[in-house]
Coordinates of C-alpha atoms in Angstrom, one line a residue:
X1 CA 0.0 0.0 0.0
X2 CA 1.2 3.4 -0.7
X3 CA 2.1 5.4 2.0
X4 CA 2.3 9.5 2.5
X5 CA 5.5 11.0 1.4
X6 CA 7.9 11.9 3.3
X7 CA 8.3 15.1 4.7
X8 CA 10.4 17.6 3.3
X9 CA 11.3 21.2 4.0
X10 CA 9.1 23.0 1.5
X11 CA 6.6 20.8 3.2
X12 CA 7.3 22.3 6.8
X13 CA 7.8 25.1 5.9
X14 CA 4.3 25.2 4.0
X15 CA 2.6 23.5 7.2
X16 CA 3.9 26.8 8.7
X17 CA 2.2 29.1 6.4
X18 CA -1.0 27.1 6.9
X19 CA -0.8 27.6 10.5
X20 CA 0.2 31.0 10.2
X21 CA -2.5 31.7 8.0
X22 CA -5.3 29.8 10.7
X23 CA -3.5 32.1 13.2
X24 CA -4.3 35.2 10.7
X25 CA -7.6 34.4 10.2
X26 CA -8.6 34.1 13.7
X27 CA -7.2 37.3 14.6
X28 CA -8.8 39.1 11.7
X29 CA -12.5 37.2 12.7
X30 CA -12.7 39.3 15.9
X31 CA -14.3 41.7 13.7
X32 CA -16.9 39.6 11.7
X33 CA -19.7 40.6 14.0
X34 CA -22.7 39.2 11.9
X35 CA -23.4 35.6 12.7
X36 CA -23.4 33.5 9.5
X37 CA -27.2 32.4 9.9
X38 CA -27.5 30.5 6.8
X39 CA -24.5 28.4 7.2
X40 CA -25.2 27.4 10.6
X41 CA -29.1 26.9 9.7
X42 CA -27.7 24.0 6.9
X43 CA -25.0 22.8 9.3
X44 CA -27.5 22.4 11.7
X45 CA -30.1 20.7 9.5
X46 CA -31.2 17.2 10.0
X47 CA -30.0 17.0 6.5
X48 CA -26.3 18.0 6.7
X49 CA -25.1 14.6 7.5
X50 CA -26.6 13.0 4.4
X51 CA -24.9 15.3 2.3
X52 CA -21.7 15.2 4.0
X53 CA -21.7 11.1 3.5
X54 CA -22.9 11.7 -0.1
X55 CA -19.8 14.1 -0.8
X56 CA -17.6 11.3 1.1
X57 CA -18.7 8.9 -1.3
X58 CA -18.1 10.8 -4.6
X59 CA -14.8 11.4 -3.0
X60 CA -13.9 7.6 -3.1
X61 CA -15.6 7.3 -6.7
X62 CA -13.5 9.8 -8.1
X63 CA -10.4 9.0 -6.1
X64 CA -10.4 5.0 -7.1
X65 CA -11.5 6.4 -10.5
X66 CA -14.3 3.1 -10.9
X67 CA -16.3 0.9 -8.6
X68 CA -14.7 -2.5 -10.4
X69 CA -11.6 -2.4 -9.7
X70 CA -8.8 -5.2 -8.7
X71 CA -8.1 -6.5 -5.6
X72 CA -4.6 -5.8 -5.3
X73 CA -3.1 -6.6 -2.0
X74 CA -3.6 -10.7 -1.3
X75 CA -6.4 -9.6 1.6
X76 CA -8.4 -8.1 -0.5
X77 CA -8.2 -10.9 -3.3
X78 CA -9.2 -13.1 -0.3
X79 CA -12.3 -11.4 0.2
X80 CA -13.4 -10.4 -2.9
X81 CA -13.1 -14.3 -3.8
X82 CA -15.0 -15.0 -0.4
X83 CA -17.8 -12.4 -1.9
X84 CA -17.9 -14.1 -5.2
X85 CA -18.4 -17.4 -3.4
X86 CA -21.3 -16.0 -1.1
X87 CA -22.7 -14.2 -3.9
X88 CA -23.2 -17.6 -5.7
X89 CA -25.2 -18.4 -2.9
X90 CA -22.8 -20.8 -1.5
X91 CA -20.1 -21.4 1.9
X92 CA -17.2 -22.8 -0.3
X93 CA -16.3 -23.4 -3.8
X94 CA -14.9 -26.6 -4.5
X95 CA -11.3 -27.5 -3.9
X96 CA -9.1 -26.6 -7.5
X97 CA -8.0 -29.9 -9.3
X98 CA -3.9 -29.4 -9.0
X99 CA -3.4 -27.3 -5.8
X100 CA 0.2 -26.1 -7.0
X101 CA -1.1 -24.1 -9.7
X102 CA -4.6 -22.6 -7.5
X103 CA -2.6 -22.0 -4.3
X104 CA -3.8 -18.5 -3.2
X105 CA -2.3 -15.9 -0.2
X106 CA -4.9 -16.0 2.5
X107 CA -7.5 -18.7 1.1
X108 CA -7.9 -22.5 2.1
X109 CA -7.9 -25.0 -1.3
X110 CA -8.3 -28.1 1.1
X111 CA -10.8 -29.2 2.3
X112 CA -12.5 -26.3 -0.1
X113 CA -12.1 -23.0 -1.1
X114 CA -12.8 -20.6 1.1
X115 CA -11.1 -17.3 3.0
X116 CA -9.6 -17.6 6.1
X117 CA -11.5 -14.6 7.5
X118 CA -14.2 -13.7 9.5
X119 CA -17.5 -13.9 7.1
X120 CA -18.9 -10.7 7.7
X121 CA -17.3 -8.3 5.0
X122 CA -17.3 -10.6 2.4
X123 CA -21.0 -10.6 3.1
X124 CA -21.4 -6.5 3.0
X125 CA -19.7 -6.9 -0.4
X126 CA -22.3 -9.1 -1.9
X127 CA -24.7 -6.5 -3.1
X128 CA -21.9 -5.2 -5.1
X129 CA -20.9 -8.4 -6.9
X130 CA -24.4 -9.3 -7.9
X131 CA -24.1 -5.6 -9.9
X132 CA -21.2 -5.9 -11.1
X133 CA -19.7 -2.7 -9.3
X134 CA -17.8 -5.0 -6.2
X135 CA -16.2 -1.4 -5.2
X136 CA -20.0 0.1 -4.4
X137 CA -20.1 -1.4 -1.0
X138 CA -17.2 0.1 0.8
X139 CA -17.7 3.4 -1.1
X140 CA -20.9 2.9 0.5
X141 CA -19.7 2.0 4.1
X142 CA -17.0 4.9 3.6
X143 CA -20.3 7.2 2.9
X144 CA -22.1 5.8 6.3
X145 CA -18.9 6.5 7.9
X146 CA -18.7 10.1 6.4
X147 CA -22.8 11.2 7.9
X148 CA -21.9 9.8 10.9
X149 CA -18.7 11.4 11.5
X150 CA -20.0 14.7 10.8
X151 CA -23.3 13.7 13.0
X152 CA -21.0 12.7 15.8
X153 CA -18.6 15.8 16.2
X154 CA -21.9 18.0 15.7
X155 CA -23.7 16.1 18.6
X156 CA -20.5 16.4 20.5
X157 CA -19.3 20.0 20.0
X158 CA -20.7 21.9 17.6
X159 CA -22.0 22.0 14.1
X160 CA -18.6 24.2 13.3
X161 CA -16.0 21.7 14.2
X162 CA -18.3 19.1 12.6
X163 CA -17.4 21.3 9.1
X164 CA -13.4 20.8 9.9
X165 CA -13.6 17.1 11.8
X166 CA -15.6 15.7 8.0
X167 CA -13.2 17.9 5.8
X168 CA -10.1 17.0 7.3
X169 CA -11.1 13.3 7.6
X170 CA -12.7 12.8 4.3
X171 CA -9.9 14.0 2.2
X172 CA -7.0 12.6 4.0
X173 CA -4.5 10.3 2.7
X174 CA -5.1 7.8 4.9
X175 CA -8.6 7.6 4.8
X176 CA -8.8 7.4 0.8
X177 CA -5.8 5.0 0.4
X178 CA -7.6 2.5 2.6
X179 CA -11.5 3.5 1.7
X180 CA -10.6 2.8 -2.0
X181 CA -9.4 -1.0 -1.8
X182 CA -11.2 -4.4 -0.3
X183 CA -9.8 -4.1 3.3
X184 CA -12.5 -5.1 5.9
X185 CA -11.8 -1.5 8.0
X186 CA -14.4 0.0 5.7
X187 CA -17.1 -2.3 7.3
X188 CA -15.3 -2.2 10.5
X189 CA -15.4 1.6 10.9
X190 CA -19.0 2.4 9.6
X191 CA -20.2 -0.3 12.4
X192 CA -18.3 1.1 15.1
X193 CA -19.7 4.7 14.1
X194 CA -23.0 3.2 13.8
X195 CA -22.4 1.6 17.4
X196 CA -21.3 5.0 18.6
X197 CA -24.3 6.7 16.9
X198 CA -27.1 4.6 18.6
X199 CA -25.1 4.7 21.9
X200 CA -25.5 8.4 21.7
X201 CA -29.2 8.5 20.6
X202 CA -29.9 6.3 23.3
X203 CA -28.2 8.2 25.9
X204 CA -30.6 11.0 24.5
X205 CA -33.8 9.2 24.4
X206 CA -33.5 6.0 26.8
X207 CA -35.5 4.2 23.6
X208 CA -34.5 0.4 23.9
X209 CA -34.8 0.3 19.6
X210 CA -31.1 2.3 20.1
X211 CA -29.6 -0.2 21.8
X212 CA -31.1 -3.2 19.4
X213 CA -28.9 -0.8 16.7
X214 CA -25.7 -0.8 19.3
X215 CA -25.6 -4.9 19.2
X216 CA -26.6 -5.3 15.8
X217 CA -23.9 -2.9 14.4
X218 CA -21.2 -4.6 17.4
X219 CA -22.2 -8.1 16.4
X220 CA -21.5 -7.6 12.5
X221 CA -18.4 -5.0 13.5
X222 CA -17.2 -8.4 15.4
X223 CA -17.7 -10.7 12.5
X224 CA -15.8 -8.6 11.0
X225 CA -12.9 -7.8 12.6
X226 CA -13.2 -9.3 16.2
X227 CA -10.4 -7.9 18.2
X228 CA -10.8 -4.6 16.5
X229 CA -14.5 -4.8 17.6
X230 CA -13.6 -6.2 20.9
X231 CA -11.1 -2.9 22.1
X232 CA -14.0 -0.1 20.3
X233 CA -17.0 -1.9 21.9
X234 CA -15.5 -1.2 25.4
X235 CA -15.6 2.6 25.8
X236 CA -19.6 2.1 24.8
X237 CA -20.1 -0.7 27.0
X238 CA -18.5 1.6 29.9
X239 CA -21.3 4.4 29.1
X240 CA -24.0 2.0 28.9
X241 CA -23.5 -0.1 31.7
X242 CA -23.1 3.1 33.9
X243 CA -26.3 4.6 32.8
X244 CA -27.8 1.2 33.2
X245 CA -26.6 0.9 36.7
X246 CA -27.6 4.3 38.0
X247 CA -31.5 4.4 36.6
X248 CA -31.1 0.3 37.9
X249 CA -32.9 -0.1 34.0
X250 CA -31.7 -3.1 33.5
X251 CA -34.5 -5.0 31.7
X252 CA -33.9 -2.9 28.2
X253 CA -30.7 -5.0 28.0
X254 CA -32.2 -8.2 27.0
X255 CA -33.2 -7.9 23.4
X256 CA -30.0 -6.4 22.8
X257 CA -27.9 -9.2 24.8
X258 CA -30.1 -11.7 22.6
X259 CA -29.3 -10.3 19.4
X260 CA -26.5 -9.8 20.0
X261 CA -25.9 -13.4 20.8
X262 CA -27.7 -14.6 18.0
X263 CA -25.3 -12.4 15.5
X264 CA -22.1 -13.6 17.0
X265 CA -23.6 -17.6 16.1
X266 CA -22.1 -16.4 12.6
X267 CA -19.2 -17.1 13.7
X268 CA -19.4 -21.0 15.1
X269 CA -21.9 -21.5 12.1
X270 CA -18.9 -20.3 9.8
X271 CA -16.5 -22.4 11.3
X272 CA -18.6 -25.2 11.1
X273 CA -19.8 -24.7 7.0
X274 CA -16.1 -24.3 6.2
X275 CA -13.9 -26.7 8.6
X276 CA -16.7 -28.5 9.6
X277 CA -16.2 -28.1 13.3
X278 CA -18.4 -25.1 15.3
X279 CA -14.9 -24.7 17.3
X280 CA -12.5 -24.8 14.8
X281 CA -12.0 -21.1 13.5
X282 CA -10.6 -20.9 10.2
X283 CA -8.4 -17.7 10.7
X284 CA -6.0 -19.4 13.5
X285 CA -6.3 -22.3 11.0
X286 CA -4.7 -21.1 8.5
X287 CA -1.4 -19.6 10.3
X288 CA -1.3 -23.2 11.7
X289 CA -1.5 -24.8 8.3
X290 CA 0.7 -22.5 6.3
X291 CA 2.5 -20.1 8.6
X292 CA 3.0 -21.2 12.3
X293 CA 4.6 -18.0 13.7
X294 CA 1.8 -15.5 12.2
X295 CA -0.2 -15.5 15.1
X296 CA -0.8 -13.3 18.8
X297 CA 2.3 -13.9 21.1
X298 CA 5.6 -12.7 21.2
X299 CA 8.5 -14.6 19.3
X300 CA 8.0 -17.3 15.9
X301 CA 6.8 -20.2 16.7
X302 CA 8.9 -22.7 15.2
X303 CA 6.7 -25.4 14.2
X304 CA 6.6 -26.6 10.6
X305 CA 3.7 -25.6 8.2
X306 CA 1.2 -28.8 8.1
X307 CA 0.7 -28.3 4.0
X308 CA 3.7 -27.9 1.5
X309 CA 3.9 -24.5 0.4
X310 CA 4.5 -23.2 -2.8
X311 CA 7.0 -21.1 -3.8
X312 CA 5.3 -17.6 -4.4
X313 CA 3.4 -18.3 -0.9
X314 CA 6.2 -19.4 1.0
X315 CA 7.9 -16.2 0.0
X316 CA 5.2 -13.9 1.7
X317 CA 6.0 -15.9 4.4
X318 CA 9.9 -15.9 4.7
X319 CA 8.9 -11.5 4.5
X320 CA 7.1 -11.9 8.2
X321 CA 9.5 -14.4 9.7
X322 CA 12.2 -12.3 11.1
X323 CA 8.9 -10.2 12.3
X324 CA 7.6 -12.3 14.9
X325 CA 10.9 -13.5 15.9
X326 CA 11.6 -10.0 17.0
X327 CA 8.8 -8.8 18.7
X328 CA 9.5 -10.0 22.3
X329 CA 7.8 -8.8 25.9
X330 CA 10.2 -6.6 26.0
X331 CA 9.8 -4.6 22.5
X332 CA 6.1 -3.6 23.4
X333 CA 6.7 0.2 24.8
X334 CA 8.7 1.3 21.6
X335 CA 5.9 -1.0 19.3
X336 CA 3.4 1.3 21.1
X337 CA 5.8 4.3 20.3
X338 CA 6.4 3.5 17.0
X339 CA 3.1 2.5 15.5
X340 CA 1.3 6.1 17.1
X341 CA 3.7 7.7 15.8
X342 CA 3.4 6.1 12.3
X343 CA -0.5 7.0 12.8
X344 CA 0.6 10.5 13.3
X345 CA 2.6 10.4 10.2
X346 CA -0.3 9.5 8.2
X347 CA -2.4 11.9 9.9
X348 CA 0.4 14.9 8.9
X349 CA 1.6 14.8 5.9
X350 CA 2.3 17.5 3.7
X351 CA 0.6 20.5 5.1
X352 CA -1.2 18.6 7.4
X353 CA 2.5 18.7 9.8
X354 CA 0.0 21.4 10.8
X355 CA -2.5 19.6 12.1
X356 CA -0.3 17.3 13.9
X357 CA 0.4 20.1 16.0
X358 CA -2.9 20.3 16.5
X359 CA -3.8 17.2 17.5
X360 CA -0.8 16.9 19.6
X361 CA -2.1 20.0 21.5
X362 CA -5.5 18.5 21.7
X363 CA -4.2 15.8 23.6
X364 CA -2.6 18.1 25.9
X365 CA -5.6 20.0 26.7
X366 CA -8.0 17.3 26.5
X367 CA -10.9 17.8 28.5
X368 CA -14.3 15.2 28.4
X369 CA -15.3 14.0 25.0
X370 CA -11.6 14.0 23.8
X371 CA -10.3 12.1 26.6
X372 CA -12.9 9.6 25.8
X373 CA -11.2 9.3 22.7
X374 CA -8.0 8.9 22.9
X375 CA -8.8 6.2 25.6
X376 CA -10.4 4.7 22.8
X377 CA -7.6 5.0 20.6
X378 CA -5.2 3.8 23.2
X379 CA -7.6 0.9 23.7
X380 CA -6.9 -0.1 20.0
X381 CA -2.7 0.3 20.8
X382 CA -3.1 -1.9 23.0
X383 CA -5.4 -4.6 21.6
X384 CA -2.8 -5.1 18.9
X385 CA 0.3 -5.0 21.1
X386 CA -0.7 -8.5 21.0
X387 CA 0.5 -9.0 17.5
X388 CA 3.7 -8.5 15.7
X389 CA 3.4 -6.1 12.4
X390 CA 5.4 -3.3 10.4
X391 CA 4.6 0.1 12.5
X392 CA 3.8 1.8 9.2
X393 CA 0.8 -0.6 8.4
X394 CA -1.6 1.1 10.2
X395 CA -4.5 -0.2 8.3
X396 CA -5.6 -1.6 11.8
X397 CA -6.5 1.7 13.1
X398 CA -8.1 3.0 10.3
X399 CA -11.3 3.0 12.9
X400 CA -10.2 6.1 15.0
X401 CA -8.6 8.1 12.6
X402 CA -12.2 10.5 13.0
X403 CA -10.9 10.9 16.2
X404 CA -7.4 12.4 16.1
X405 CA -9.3 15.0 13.3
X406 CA -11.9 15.7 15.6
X407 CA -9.1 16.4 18.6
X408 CA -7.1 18.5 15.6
X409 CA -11.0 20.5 14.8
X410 CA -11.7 21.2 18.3
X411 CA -8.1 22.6 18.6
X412 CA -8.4 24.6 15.4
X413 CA -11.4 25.9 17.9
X414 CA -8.9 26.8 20.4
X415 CA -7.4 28.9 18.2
X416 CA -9.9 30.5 16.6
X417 CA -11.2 31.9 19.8
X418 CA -8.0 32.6 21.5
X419 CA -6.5 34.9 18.8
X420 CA -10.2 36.7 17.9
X421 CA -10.0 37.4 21.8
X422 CA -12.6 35.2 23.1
X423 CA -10.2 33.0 25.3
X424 CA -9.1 29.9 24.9
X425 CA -11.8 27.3 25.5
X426 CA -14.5 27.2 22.8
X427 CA -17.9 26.7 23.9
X428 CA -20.7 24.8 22.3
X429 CA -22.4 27.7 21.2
X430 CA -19.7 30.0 19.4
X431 CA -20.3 33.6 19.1
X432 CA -20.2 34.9 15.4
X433 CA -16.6 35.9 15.3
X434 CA -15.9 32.2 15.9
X435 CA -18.4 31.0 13.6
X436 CA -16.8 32.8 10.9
X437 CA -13.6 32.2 11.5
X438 CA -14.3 28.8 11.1
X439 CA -15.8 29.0 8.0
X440 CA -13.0 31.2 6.8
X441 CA -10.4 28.2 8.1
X442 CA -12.7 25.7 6.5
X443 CA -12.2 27.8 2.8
X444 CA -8.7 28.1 3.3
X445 CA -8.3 24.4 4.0
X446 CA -10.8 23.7 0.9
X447 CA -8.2 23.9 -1.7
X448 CA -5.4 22.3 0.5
X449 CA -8.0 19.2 0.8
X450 CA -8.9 18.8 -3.1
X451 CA -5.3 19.1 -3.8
X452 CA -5.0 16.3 -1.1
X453 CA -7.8 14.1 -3.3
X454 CA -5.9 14.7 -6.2
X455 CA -2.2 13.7 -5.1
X456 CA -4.1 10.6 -3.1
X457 CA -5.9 9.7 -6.7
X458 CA -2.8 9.6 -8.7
X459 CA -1.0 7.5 -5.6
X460 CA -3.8 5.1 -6.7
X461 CA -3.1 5.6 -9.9
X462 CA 0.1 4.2 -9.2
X463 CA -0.8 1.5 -6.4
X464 CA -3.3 -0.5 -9.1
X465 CA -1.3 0.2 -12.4
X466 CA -0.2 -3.1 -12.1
X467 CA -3.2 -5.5 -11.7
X468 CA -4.8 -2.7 -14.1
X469 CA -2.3 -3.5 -16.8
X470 CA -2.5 -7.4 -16.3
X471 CA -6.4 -7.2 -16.4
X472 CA -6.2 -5.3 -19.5
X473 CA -3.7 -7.8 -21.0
X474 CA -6.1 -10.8 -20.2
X475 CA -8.9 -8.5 -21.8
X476 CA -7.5 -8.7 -25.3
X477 CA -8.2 -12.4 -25.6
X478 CA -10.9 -14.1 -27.1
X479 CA -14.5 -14.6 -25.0
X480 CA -13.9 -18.4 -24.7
X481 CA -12.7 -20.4 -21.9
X482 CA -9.0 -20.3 -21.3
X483 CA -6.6 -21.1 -18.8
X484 CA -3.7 -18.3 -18.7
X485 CA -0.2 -19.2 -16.3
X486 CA 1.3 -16.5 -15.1
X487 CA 4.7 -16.5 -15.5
X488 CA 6.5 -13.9 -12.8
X489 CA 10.2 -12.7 -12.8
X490 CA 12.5 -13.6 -9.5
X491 CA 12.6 -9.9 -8.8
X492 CA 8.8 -9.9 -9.0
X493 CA 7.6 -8.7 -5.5
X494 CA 5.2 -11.8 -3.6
X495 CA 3.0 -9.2 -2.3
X496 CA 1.7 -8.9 -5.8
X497 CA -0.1 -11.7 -7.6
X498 CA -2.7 -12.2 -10.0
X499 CA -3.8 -15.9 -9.3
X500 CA -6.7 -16.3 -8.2
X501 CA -9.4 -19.2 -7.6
X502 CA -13.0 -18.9 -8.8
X503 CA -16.1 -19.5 -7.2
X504 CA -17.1 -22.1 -9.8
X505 CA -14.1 -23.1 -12.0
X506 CA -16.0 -25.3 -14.6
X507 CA -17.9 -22.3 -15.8
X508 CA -15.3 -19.4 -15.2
X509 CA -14.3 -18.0 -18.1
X510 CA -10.6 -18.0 -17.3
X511 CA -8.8 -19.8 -15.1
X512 CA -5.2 -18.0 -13.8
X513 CA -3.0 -20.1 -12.0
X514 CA 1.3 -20.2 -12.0
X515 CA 3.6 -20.9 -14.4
X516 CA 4.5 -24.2 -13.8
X517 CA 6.7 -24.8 -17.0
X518 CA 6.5 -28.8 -17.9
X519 CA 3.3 -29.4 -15.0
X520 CA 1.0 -27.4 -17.4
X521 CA 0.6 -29.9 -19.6
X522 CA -1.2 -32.2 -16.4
X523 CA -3.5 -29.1 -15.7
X524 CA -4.5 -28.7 -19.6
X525 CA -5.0 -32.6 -20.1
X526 CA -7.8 -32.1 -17.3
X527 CA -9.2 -29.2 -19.4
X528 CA -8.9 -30.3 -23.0
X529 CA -11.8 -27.7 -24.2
X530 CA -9.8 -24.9 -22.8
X531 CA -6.9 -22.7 -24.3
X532 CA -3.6 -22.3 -23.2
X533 CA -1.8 -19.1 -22.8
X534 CA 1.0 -17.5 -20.9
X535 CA 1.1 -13.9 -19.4
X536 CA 4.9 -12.7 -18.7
X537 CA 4.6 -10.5 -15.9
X538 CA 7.4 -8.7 -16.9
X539 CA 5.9 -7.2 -20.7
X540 CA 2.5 -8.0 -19.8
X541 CA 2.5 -9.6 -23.0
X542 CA 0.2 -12.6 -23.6
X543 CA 0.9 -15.5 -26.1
X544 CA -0.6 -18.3 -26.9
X545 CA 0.6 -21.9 -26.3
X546 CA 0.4 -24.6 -28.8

């Protein structure tokens, strides 16, 4: 995945400017006297969310520049397949003929074919594959995420730092680089915000039907991603259980509990349609089958894989080894270090070093609501201490990046009010030389945020050009049934492939497995009615095989 560049001095010293020129405008708003009615009437409206999740949503369409694109990291390969498979209206496709040439990053062959993860994204995506658009569905989560995280820093400060926390979220780098792909943080994060959205509403209203929403959005949220789920359900569990407990309410909490329940059977009636066991979950499975050492705990686990692995798979493997065999007791207060700062770092770049200032200084002067949050994020920290990865893949924290925004909006509020001479704490209710100056922040940070789409689409650009080109290749042969081997370089990086499995392989129109040089002929004698071609990675040139 591309990240952010890296920081150079024209960047600073631009992040400067841009904080010089907040500092500017909030000293020159102390005499906008006339309180911008119609702004705050919209902002305000009932329908401001629903536009701001629209917008969010044309922001990924334009960004990923189609809703059918590839799958390009093996995760996302994984889950599309699993989609494709569920989509058919099946659990599993059958197991491939010749495992060498179908082996797959991520996906079982034996004793079917299946994905190793939990079932509940491949399941949002399902709409999308039966209309051919399989990007729709987390453009669409990314769009629920979008309403809500405007809702939520309106219902928590004001309908002004709503403005910055959705601008500043929506068109950062992080949040587009990970919105636009098949990563399950898309269904993660809209469920936790949906969580946090009914928790809210029924702190408002005591109506039971808000907590029904709370378990059904935490159930799915942990069929999704369940330790992810488990660290973001606790802060809301805390606020409930301590309303619950001082109006001694406690009946409300069954239908929940029982839905609840019933949504996390998913998971044992997963394990059972894939491995055939309720107990047997698929995800630890899999490390134990192919890759012993990629699992929670400290130190590689030296047992060998229970399945022969092929080359191109063993090699993603060999990449994590050294990993886990690293990441002791011991290295756990710098992996905490490292990996917020590497948040941070995606947070800030470019002119948004600016903004890391701010959030840094929210933190600092963190009163109520914010401390809530970075609890929460320091909650997720710590979940995944208990796993060894890079510190820049921060994909796993993708759910709270509205947070450090919001913390870097409400300190933009700070600001404002300090230097228009209303003192430093900004109220709920902000006078009109507030309210303008945040307006006036918000249209100087306009352009900085669609030049931010626009370097974030051509990183995309970039990220998919590959799988784009080899898609294309493949398109230029004739509509009949074919199998193509894909022939890859040694320098050719294993985090890259284009073999895939299929959810029915006798009717797929291609089939597009590895090279394996004199073996294709046993592959081909099993599929006489098929032709034979070989795609060089390398030219992404196609030929035909006699």
């Amino acid at each position: 995945m591309v990240g952010p560049p890296v920081p150079s001095f024209l960047t600073v010293l631009f992040a400067v400017l841009v904080l010089g020129g907040i500092i500017v405008i909030a000293s020159w708003s102390r005499n906008w006297t006339t309180y911008p009615s119609r702004a705050a009437t919209f902002l305000s409206g009932a329908w401001s969310p629903v536009v701001a999740g629209i917008a969010t949503m044309l922001l990924v369409r334009i960004v990923w520049g189609s809703f059918h694109e590839p799958g390009i990291v093996h995760d996302e390969r994984a889950y599309l397949l699993q989609a494709e498979i569920f989509a058919s209206g099946r659990w599993t496709a059958p197991s491939p003929p010749i495992a060498a040439f179908f082996e797959q990053m991520h996906v079982f062959i034996e004793p079917a074919v299946f994905a190793k993860y939990p079932p509940a994204h491949a399941l949002t995506l399902v709409p999308g594959i039966w209309l051919g658009l399989p990007g729709l569905m987390p453009a669409l989560m990314t769009a629920i995420a979008g309403a809500l995280v405007f809702w939520l820093a309106r219902r928590l400060a004001n309908e002004w730092t709503a403005l910055l926390t959705w601008w500043l979220w929506t068109t950062a780098w992080a949040t587009l680089m990970w919105s636009t792909s098949y990563f399950s943080e898309t269904t993660s994060t809209a469920m936790w915000l949906i969580a946090a959205w009914a928790t809210i509403r029924w702190l408002d209203s005591s109506k039971s039907a808000n907590l029904l929403c709370v378990a059904a959005a935490l159930g799915w949220g942990f069929e999704t991603r369940p330790l992810t789920m488990a660290a973001l359900a606790l802060p809301l569990a805390f606020v409930i259980l301590r309303r619950v407990m001082a109006t001694r309410a406690w009946k409300p909490l069954a239908a929940p509990v029982v839905l609840g329940a019933a949504m996390l059977a998913l998971g044992p009636l997963w394990n059972q349609q894939t491995l055939g066991d309720w107990r047997l979950d698929p995800y630890p499975r899999y490390s134990r089958v192919y890759f012993p050492f990629d699992k929670p705990g400290f130190g590689a686990d030296l047992a060998p894989p229970l399945r022969p692995l092929v080359p191109e798979i063993a090699a993603v493997g060999e990449s994590f080894r050294g990993l886990h065999a690293g990441y002791v007791l011991a290295s756990l207060p710098s992996a905490f270090a490292e990996r917020l700062i590497a948040i941070l770092v995606w947070c800030a770049d470019g002119w948004r070093l600016a903004l890391g200032v701010l959030i840094l200084a929210a933190a600092l002067h963190a009163t109520g609501v914010e401390r809530a949050g970075i609890v929460t994020i320091a909650l997720l920290l710590l979940a995944y201490l208990t796993f060894a990865h890079p510190p820049g893949w921060m994909v796993y924290y993708v759910e709270v990046l509205p947070i450090f925004y919001f913390l870097a909006a409400r300190e933009l509020g700070r600001v404002v009010h300090k230097f228009s001479g209303l003192g430093s704490q900004a109220s709920v209710g902000w006078p009109a030389s507030a309210a303008n100056g945040s307006l006036a922040v918000a249209l100087l940070l306009l352009p900085l945020g669609v030049n931010d789409v626009l370097r974030v689409h051509a990183a995309i650009d970039l990220r998919n050009a590959f799988h784009r080109a080899a898609d294309a290749a493949m398109a230029r042969l004739p509509p009949k049934k074919a199998i193509v081997f894909v022939s890859y370089p040694t320098s050719h990086s294993p985090h890259f492939a284009l073999t895939r499995n299929e959810p029915d392989l006798a009717s797929a129109l291609r089939w597009v497995v590895y090279d394996r040089g004199p073996r294709n002929a046993e592959l081909r004698a099993l599929a006489p009615g098929r032709a034979a071609y070989r795609l060089d990675v390398a030219s992404m040139r196609v030929e035909r095989l006699p």
